[in-house]
CSV table of C-alpha atoms in Angstrom, one decimal:
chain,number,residue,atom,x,y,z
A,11,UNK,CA,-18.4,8.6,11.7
A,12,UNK,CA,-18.7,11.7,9.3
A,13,UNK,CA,-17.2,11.3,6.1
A,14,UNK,CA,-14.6,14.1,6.5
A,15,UNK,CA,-13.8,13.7,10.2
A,16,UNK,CA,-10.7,14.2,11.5
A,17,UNK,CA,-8.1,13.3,14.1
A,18,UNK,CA,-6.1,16.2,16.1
A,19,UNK,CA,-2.6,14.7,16.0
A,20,UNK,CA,1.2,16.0,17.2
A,21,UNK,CA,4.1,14.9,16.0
A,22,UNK,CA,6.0,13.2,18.3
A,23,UNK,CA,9.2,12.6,16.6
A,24,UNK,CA,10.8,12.9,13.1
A,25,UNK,CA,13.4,10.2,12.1
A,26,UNK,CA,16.0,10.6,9.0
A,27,UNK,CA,15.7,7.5,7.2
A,28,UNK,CA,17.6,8.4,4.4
A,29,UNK,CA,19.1,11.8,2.7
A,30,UNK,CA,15.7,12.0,1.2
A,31,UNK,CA,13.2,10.7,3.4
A,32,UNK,CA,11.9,10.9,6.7
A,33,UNK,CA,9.9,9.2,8.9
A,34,UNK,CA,7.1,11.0,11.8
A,35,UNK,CA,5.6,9.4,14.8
A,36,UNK,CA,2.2,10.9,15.2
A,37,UNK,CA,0.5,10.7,18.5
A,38,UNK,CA,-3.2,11.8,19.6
A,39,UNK,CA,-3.2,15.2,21.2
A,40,UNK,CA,-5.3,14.4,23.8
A,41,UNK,CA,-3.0,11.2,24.5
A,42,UNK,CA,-5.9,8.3,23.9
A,43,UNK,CA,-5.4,5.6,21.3
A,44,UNK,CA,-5.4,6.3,17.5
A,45,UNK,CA,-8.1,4.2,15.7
A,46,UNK,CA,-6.6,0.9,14.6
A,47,UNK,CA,-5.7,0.3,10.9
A,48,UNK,CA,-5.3,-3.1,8.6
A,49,UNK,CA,-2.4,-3.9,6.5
A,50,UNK,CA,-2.1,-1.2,3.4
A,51,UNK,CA,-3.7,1.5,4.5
A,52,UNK,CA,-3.6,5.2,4.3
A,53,UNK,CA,-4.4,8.5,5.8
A,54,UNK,CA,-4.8,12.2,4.6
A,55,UNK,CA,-2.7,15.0,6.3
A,56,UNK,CA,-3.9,18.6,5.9
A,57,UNK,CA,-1.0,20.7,6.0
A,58,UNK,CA,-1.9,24.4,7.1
A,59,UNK,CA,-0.1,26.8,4.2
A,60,UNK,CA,-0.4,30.4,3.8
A,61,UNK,CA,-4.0,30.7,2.8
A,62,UNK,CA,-4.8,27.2,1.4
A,63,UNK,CA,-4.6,23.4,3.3
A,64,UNK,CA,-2.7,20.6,1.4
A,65,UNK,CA,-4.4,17.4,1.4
A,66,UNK,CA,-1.5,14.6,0.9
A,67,UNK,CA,-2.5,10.7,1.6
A,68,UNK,CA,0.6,8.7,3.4
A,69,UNK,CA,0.8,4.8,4.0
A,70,UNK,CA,0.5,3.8,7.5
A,71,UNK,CA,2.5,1.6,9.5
A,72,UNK,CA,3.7,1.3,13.1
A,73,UNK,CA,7.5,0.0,13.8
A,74,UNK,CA,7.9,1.9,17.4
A,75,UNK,CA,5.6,2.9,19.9
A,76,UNK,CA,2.1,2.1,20.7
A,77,UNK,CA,-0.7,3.6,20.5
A,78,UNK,CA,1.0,6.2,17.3
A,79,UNK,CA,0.8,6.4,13.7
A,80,UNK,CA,3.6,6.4,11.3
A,81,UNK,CA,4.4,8.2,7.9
A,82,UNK,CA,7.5,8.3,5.5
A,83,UNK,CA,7.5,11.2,3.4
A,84,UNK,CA,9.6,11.3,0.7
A,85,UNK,CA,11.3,14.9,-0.4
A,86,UNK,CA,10.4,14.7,-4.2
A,87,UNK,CA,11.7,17.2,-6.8
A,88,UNK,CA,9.9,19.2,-7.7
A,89,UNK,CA,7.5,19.1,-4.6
A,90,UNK,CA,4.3,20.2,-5.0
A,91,UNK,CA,4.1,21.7,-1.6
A,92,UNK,CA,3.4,18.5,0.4
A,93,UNK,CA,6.6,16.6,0.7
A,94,UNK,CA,9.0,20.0,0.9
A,95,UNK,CA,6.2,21.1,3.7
A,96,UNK,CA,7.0,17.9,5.7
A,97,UNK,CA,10.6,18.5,5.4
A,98,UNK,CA,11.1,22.1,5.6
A,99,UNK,CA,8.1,23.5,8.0
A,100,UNK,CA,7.1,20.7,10.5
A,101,UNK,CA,8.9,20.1,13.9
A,102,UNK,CA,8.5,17.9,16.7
A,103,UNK,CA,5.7,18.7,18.9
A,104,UNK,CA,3.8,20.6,15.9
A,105,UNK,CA,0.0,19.6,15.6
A,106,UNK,CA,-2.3,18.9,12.6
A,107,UNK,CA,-5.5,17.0,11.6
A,108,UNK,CA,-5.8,14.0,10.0
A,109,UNK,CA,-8.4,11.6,8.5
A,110,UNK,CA,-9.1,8.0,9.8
A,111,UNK,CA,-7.2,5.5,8.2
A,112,UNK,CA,-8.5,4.2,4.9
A,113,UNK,CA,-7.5,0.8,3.1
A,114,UNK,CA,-8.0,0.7,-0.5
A,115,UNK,CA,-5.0,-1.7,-1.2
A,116,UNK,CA,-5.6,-4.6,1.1
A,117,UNK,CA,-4.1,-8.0,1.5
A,118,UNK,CA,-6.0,-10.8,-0.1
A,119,UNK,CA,-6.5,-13.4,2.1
A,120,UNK,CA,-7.3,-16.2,-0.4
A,121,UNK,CA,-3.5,-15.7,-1.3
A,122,UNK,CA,-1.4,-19.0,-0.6
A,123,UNK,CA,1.6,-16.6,-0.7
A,124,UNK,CA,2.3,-13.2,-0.8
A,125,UNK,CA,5.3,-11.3,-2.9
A,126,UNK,CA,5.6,-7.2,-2.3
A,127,UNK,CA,7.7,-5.6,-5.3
A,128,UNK,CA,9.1,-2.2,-4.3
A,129,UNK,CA,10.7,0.9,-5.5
A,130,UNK,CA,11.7,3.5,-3.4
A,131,UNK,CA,9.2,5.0,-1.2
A,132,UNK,CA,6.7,2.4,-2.9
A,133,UNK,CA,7.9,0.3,0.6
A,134,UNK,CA,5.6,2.0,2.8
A,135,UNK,CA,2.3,0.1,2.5
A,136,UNK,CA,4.0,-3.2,2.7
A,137,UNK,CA,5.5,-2.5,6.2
A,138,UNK,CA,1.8,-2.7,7.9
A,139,UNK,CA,1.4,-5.7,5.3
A,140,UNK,CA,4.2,-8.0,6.8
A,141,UNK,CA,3.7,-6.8,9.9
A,142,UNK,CA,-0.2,-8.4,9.8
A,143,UNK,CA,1.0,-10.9,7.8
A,144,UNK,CA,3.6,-12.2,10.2
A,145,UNK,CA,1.0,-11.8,13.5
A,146,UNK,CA,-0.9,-14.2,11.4
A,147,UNK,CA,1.8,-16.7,10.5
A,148,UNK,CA,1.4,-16.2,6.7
A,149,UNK,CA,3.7,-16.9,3.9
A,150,UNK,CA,5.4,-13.6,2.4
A,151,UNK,CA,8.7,-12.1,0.4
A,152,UNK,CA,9.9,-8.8,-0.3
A,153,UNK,CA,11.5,-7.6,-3.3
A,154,UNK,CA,12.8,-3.6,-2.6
A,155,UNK,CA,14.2,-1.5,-5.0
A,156,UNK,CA,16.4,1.5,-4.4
A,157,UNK,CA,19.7,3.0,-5.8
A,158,UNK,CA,21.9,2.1,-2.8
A,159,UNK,CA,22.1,0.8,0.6
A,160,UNK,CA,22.1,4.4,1.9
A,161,UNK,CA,18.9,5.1,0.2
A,162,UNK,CA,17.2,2.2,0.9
A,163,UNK,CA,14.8,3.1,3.9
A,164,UNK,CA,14.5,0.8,6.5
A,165,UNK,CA,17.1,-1.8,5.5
A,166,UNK,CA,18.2,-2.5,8.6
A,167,UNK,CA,14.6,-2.7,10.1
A,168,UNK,CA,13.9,-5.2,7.6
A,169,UNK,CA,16.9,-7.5,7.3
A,170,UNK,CA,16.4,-7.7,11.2
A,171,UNK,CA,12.8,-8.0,11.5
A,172,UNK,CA,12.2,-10.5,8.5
A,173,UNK,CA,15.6,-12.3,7.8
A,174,UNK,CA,15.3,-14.5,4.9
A,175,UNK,CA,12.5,-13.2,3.6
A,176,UNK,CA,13.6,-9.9,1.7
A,177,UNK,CA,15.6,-9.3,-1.6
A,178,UNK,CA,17.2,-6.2,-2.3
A,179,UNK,CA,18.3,-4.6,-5.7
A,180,UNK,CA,20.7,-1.7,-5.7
A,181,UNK,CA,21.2,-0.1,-8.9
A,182,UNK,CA,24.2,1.4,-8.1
A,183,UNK,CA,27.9,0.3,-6.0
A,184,UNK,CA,30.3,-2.4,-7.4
A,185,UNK,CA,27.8,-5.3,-8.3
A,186,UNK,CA,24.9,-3.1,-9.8
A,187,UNK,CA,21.5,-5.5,-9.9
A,188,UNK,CA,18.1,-4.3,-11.0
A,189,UNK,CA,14.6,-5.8,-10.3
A,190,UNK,CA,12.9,-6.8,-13.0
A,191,UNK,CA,9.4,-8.4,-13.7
A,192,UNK,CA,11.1,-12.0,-14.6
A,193,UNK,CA,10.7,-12.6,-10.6
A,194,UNK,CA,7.4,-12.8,-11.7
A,195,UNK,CA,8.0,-16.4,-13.1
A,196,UNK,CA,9.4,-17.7,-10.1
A,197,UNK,CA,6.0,-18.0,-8.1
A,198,UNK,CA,4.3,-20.9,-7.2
A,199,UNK,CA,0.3,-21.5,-7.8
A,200,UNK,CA,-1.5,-19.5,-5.3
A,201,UNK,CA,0.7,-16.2,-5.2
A,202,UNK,CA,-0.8,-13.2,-5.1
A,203,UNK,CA,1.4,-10.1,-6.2
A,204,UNK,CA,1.6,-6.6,-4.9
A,205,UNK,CA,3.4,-3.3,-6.4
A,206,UNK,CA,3.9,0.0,-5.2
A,207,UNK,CA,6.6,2.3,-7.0
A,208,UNK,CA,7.1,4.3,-10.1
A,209,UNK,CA,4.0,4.0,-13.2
A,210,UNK,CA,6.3,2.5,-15.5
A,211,UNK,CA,7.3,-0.3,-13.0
A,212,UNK,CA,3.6,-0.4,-12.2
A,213,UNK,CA,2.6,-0.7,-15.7
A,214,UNK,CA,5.9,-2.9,-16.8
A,215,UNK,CA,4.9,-5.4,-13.7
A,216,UNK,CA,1.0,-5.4,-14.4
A,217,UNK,CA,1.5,-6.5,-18.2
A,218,UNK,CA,4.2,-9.1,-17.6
A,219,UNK,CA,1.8,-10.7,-15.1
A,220,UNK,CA,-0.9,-10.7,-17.4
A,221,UNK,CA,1.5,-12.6,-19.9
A,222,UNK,CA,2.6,-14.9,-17.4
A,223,UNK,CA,-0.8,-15.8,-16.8
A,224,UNK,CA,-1.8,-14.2,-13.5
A,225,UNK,CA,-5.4,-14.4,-12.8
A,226,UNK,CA,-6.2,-10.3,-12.9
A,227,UNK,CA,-7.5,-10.9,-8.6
A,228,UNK,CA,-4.1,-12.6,-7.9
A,229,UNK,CA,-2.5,-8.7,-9.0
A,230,UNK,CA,-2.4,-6.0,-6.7
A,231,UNK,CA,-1.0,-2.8,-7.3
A,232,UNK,CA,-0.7,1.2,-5.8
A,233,UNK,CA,0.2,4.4,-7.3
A,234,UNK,CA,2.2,7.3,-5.4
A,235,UNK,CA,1.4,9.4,-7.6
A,236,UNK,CA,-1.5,10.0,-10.2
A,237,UNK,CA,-0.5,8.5,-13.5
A,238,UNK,CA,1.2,10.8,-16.2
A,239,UNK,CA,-1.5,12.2,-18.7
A,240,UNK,CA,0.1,12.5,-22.2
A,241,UNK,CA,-0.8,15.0,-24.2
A,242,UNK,CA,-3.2,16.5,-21.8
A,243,UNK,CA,-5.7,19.5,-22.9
A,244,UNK,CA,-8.1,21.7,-21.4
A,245,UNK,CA,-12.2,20.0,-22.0
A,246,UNK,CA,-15.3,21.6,-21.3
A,247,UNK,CA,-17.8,20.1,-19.4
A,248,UNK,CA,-21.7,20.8,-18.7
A,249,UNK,CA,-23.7,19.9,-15.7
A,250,UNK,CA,-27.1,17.9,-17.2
A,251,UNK,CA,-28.9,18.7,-14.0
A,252,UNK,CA,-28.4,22.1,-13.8
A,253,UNK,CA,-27.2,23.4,-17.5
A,254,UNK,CA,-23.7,25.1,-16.2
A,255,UNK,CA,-21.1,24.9,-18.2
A,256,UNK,CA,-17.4,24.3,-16.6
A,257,UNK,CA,-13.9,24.6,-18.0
A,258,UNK,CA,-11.1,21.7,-16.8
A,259,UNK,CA,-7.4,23.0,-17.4
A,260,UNK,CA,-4.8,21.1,-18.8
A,261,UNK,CA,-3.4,21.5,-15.5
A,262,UNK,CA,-6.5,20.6,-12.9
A,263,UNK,CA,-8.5,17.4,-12.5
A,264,UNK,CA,-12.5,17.4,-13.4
A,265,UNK,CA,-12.3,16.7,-9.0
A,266,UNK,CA,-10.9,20.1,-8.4
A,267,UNK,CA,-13.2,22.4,-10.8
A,268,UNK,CA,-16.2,20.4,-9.2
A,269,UNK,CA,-15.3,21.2,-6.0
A,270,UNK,CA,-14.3,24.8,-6.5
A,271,UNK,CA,-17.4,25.5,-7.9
A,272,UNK,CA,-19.4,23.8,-4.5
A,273,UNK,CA,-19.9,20.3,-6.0
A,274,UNK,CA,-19.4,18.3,-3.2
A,275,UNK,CA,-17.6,15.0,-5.0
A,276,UNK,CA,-16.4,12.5,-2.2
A,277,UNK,CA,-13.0,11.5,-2.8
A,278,UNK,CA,-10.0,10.0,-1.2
A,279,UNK,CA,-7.1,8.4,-2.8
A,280,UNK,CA,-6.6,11.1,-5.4
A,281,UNK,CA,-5.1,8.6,-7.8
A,282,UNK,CA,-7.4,6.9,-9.6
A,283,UNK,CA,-7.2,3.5,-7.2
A,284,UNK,CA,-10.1,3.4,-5.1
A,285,UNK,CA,-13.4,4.5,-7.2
A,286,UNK,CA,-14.4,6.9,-4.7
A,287,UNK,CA,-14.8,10.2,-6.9
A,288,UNK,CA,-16.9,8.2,-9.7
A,289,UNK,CA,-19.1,10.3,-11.9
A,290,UNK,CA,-21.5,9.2,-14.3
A,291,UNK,CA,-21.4,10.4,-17.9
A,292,UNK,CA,-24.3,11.8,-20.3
A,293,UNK,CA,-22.7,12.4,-23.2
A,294,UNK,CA,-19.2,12.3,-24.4
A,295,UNK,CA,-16.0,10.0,-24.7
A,296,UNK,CA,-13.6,9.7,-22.0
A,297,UNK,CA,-9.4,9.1,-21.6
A,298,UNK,CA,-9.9,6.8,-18.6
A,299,UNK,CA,-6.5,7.0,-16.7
A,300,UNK,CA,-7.9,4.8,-13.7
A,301,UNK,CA,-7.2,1.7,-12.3
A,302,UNK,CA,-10.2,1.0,-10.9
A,303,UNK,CA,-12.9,0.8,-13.5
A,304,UNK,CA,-13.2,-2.5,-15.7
A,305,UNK,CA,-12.5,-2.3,-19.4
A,306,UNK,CA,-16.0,-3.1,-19.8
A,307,UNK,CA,-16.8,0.0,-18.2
A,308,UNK,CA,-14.4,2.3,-19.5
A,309,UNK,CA,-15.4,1.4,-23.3
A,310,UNK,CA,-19.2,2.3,-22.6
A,311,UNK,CA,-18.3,6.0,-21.4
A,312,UNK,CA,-20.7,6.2,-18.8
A,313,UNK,CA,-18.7,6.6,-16.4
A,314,UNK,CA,-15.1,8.2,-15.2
A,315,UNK,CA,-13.0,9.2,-12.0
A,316,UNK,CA,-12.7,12.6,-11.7
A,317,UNK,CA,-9.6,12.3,-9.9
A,318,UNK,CA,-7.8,11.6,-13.0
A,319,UNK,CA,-9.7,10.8,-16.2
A,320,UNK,CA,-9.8,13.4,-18.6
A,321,UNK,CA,-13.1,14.2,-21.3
A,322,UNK,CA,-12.4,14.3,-25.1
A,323,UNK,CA,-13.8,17.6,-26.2
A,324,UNK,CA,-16.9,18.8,-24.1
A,325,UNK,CA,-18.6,15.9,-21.8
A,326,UNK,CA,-21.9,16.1,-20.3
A,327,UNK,CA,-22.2,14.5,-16.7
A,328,UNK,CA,-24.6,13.1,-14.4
A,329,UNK,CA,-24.5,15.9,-12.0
């Protein structure tokens, strides 16, 4: 299979989860099965706009019919053009392309027991996760986040479908209750945690299981959204190979400018998670903003993702 093949889809129907999210069934034009997809895993969409295509990665996940493929889209404000295209300019029986599913936040199958902690849209991967999980007869709990019942997509789907095994925290209503990462010392030996939701639940999660004692495999995590770069400046790059010399905005990723200027850098998750877009690094220092790359490797500045590390000044690459 090519690298950047695609899948001609139609959208066979669009559900309102909640005021802010929706949910679309997509089926195979040509009616024949979609390829099959393991628990956590993602697609791209490439969304036809004006003169340009949007490239926008959604968890997967199945709770209808067979042979289709699920997304939940959130409406985020402000959108930048994927989620208010979803919302505003597709219809039912519209087509598009899409990759092949991808799975760079799997289960871990050396986990005795598995605990999903969820904010928001951050519940999407984890509905393909139980659902494997619960073919196989494995141990699991949910712990979702959202600011009411009404916003809480899927509830119902979920109480029903795995009674006793979720937890939910509403922020808001009559008895308020938040999640917090003191769950984190009610696990057994064995447990292996996942997060998906917000970077500071990410990042407030991540270190209290580190001071818990979590072995760093027993963690899991996935970003939404690339993380929030502080501060960031425009840096200069130069290609060792051929001697150009590149500018990166404060407001593009070293990704983009290689691309637009017909470097072809694989990528695919867009968020620093999956080490796909790795460069190497000739000369310079590096704000790593990954999750991917070891500490080890981020200190010897040899190497960065160009999805969403930044260079210090001007950095020569590999390239």
């Amino acid at each position: 299979m090519q690298r950047n093949a695609t899948i001609d889809v139609r959208i066979k129907s669009i559900i309102k989860e909640t005021e802010t999210i929706k949910r679309f069934t997509l089926q195979a034009v040509n009616r024949t099965e979609l390829p099959p997809f393991s628990g956590g895993s993602h697609i791209t969409t490439y969304l036809p706009k004006s003169s340009e295509t949007l490239e926008r990665s959604y968890s997967v996940f199945n709770l209808s019919e067979p042979d289709s493929i699920e997304i939940a889209v959130r409406l985020a404000e402000p959108s930048t053009g994927g989620s208010e295209y979803w919302h505003h300019h597709v219809s039912e029986g519209d087509a598009l392309k899409i990759s092949y599913p991808k799975n760079h936040f799997p289960l871990s199958f050396q986990a005795k027991h598995h605990v999903f902690y969820a904010a928001g849209i951050g519940i999407t991967p984890f509905l393909s996760m139980m659902a494997e999980l619960s073919e196989k007869n494995q141990s699991f709990e949910l712990h979702y986040a959202a600011k009411s019942k009404e916003q809480c997509a899927f509830y119902d789907y979920l109480n029903q479908t795995y009674r006793g095994r979720c937890h939910f925290y509403f922020s808001q209503g009559e008895m308020p209750e938040r999640l917090t990462a003191n769950n984190l010392k009610d696990h057994r030996i064995g447990t292996h945690v996942y997060y998906c939701g917000p970077e500071k639940m990410i990042q407030e999660f991540t270190s209290a299981a580190k001071s818990y004692g979590y072995p760093e495999f027993n963690v899991h995590y996935e970003r939404f959204a690339p993380p929030e770069k502080k501060d960031a400046v425009l840096f200069g790059i130069t290609l060792k190979q051929s001697g150009k010399q590149l500018e990166v905005p404060e407001e593009s990723s070293l990704l983009d400018v290689l691309r637009q200027n017909g470097i072809d850098i694989p990528y695919s998750c867009r968020v620093g998670g999956c080490g796909t877009c790795e460069v190497k690094v000739a000369e310079g220092e590096i704000d790593h903003y990954d999750s991917f790359l070891t500490d080890e490797q981020r200190d010897s500045n040899r190497t960065m993702l160009s999805c969403v590390s930044r260079g210090k000044g001007n950095v020569v690459l590999d390239l």
